Coordinates of C-alpha atoms in Angstrom, one line a residue:
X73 CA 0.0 0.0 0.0
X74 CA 3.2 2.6 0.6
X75 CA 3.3 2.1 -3.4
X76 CA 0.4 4.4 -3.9
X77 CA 1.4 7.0 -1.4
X78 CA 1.9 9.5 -4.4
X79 CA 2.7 13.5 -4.4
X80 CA 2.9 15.0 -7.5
X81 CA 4.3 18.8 -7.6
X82 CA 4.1 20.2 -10.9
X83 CA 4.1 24.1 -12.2
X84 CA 2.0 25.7 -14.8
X85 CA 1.7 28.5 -16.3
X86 CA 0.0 30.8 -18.9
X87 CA 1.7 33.9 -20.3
X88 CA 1.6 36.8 -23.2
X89 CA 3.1 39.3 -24.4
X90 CA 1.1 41.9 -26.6
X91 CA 2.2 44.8 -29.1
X92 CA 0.4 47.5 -30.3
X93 CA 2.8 48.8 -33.3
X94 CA -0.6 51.2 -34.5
X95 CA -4.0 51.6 -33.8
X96 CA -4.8 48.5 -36.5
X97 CA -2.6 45.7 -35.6
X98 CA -2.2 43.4 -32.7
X99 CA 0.8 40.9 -32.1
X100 CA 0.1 38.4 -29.8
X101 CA 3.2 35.9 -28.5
X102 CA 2.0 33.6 -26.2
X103 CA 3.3 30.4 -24.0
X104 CA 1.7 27.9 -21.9
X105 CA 2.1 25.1 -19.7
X106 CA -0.7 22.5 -18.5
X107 CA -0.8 19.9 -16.6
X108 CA -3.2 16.7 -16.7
X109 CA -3.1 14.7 -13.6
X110 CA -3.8 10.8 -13.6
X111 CA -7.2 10.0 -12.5
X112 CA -8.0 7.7 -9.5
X113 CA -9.1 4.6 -11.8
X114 CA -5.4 5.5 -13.3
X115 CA -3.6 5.8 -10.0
X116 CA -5.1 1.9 -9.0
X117 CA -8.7 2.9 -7.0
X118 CA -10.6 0.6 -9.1
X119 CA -9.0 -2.5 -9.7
X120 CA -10.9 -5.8 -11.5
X121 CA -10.7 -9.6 -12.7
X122 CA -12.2 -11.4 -15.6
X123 CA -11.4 -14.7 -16.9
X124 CA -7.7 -14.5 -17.8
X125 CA -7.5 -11.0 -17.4
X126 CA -6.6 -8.9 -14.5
X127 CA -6.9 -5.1 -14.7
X128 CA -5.3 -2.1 -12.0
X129 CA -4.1 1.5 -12.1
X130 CA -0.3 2.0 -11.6
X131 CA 1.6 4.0 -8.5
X132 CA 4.1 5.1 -11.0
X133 CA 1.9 7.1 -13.7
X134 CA 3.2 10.1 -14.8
X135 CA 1.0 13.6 -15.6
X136 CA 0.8 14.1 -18.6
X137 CA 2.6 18.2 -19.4
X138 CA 1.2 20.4 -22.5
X139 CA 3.3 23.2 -23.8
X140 CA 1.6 25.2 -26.4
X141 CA 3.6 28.0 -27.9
X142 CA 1.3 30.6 -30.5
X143 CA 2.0 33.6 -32.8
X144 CA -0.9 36.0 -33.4
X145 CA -1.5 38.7 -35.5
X146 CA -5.0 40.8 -35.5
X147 CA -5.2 43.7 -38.5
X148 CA -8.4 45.9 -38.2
X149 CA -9.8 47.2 -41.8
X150 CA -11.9 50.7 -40.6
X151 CA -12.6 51.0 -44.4
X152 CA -14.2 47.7 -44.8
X153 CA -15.4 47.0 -40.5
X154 CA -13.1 43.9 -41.1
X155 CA -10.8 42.3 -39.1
X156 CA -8.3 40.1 -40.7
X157 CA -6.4 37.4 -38.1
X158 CA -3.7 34.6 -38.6
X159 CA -2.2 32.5 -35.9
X160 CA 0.3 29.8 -35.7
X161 CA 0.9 27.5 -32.7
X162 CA 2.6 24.5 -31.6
X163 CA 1.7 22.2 -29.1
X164 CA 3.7 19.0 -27.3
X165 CA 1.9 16.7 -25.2
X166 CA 4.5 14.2 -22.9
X167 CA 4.1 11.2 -20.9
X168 CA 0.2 10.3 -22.7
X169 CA -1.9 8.9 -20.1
X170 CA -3.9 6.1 -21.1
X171 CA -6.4 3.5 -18.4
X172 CA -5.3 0.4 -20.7
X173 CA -1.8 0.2 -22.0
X174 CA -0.2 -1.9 -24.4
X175 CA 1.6 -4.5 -22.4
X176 CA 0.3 -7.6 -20.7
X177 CA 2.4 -8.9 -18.1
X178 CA 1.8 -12.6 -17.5
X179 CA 0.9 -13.6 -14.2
X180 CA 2.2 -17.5 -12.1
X181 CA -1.3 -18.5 -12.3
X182 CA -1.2 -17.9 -16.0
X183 CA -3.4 -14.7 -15.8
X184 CA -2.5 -11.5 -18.4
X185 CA -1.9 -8.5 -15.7
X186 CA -2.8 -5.1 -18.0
X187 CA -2.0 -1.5 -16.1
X188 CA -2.2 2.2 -16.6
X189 CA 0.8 3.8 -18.0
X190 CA 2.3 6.6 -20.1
X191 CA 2.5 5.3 -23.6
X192 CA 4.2 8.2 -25.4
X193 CA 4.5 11.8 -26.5
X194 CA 2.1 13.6 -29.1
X195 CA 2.8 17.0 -31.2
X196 CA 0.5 19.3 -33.3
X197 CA 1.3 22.0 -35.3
X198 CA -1.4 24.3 -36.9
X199 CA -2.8 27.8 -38.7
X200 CA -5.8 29.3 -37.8
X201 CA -6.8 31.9 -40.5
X202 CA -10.2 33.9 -40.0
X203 CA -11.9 37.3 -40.7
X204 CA -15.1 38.9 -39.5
X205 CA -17.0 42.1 -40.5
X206 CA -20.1 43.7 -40.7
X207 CA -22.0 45.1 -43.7
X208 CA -24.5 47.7 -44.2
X209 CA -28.2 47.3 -43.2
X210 CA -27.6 45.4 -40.0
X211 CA -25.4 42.1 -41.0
X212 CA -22.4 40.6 -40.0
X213 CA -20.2 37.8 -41.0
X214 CA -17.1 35.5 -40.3
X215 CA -15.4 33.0 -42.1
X216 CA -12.1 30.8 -40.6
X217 CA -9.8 28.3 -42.0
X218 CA -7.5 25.7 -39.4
X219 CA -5.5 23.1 -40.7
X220 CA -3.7 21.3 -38.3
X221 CA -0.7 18.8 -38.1
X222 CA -0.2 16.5 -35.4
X223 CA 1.9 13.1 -35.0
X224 CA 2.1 10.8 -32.2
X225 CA 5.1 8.9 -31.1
X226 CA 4.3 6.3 -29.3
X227 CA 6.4 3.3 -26.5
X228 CA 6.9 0.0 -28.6
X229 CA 3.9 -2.1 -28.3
X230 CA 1.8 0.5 -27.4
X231 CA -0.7 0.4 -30.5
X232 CA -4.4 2.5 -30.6
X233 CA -5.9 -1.1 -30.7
X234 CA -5.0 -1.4 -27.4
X235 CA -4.6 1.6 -25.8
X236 CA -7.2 4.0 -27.1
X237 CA -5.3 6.8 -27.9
X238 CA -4.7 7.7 -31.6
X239 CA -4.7 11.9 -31.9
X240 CA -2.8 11.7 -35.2
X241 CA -5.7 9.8 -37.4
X242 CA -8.7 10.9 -35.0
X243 CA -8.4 14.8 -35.6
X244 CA -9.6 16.0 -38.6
X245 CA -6.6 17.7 -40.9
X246 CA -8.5 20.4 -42.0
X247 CA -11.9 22.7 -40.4
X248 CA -13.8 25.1 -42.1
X249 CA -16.4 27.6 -40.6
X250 CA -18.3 30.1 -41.6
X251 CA -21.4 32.5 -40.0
X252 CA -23.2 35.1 -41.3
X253 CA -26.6 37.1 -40.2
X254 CA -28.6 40.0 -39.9
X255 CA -30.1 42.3 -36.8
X256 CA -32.7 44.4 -36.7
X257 CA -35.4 46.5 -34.7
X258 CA -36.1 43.2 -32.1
X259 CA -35.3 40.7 -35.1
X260 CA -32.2 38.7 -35.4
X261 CA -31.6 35.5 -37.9
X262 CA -28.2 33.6 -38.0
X263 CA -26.6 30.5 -40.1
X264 CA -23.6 28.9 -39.4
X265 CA -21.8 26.1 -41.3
X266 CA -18.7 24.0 -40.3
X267 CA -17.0 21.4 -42.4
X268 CA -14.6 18.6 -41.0
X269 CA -12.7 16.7 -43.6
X270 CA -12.3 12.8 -43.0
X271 CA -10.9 11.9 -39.7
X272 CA -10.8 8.5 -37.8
X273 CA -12.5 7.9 -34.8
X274 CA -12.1 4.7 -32.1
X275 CA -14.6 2.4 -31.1
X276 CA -14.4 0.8 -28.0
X277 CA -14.7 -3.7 -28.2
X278 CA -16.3 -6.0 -25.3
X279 CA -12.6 -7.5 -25.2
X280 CA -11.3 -4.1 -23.9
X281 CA -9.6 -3.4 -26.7
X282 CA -10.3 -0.3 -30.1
X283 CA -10.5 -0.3 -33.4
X284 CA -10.7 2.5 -35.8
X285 CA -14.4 3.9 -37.9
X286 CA -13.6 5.9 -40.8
X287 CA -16.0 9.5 -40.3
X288 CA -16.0 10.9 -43.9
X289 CA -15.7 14.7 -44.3
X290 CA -19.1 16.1 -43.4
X291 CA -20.8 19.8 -43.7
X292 CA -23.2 20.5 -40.7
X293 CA -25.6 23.5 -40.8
X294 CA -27.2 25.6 -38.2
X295 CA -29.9 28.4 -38.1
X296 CA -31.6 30.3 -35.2
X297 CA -34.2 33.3 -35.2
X298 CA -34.8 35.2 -32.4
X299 CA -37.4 38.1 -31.5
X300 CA -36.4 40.1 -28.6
X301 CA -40.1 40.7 -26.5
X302 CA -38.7 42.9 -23.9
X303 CA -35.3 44.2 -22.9
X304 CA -35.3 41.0 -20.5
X305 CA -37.2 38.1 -22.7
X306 CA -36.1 36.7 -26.2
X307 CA -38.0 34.1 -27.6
X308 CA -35.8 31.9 -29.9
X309 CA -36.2 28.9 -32.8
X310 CA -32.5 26.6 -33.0
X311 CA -32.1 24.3 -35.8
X312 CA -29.1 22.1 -35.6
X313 CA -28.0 20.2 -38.5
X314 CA -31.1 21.3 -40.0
X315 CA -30.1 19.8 -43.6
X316 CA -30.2 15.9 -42.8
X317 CA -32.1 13.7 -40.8
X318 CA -29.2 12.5 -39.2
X319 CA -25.2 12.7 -39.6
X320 CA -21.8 10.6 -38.8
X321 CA -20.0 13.2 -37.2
X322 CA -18.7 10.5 -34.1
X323 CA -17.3 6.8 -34.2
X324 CA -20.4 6.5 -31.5
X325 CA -22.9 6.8 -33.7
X326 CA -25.2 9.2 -36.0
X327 CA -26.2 12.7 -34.8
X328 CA -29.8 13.5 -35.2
X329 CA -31.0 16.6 -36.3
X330 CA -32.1 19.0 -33.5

């Protein structure tokens, strides 16, 4: 039991630094540092048997630390009521957490032991692109762009099949969205759209172990009208995913329209 007598100390942090070179542009240079602490079932609270197998949490479970370094840069266009935007970031993710690792340790009575553990490290690099404005005549707009690069690097033997972690193949490369509506008197009316291009999800097996569902690329769409009765009362109508029954947008199953 002196095994599980853990104390983890670990700093974080979240930081910027932000210039002003004119009354139209904003640099943004930012840093951070998170931490993700093992859960309970991780740490070895929850510990079961089935017929050859024999599950527990480990003592010796690392956090899991995320450093995410990003480059803004906001330009205002007073001409046009625009504001342009482009960012850059780059994330690391070390010591992965996952309840079910890879490796099965066989026990004298012929028994597989499986455990928590830290299975590997994880990066991501990305661009976010956007712009929003508003028109004459009471509407308003925004479109943004983020494609996004991320590889894993996993322990040997530690496979998605049976660990559950896969952030490379189960985030979508590239993310469109785009919103657009008008206000007036007590009136407003919104749409918004949002593609995902084809991404992998995991699916969970009675035999504790994952296998990958393709999700094609998919385009959702959402609408909402609201009429503002008082100052203190708006009565509103929200459509989500109003162009489809229903949609794969998880390896869970379809999303209904709402």
């Amino acid at each position: 039991n002196a095994q599980w007598q853990q104390r983890i100390v670990e700093p974080s942090f979240n930081t910027g630094l932000v210039y002003h070179p004119d009354n139209t542009d904003t640099l943004r240079l930012t840093a951070a540092r998170g931490v993700q602490l093992p859960s309970l079932l991780e740490f070895g609270a929850l510990q079961f048997a089935m017929p050859g197998l024999v599950y527990t949490g480990s003592p010796t479970i690392a956090p899991t630390i995320i450093t995410n370094y990003e480059l803004d840069w906001d330009h205002q266009i007073d001409s046009l009521n625009t504001t342009l935007r482009g960012a850059t970031f780059y994330q690391t993710s070390n010591d992965l957490q996952t309840v079910t690792s890879g490796e099965l340790f066989p026990l004298p009575s012929g028994t597989l032991l499986n455990t928590s553990a830290n299975v590997g490290n994880s990066e991501e690099f990305g661009i976010e692109l956007s712009a929003r404005g508003t028109l004459p005549g009471g509407w308003h707009w925004s479109l943004g762009y983020s494609p996004r690069l991320v590889r894993d690097h996993f322990l040997p033997d530690q496979i998605s099949s049976q660990t559950g972690v896969d952030f490379q193949h189960t985030t979508p490369r590239h993310v469109v969205d785009l919103t657009a509506g008008w206000a007036g008197g007590k009136w407003e009316i919104d749409g918004a759209a949002r593609f995902e291009s084809t991404f992998d999800g995991l699916v969970a097996q009675p035999n504790a172990t994952f296998i990958a569902t393709r999700i094609n690329s998919y385009l959702t769409l959402d609408a909402r009208v609201a009429y503002h009765i008082t100052d203190n009362l708006t009565f509103s109508v929200v459509g989500r995913g109003i162009t489809m029954a229903s949609q794969t947008q998880t390896s869970i199953g379809t999303v209904d329209r709402r």
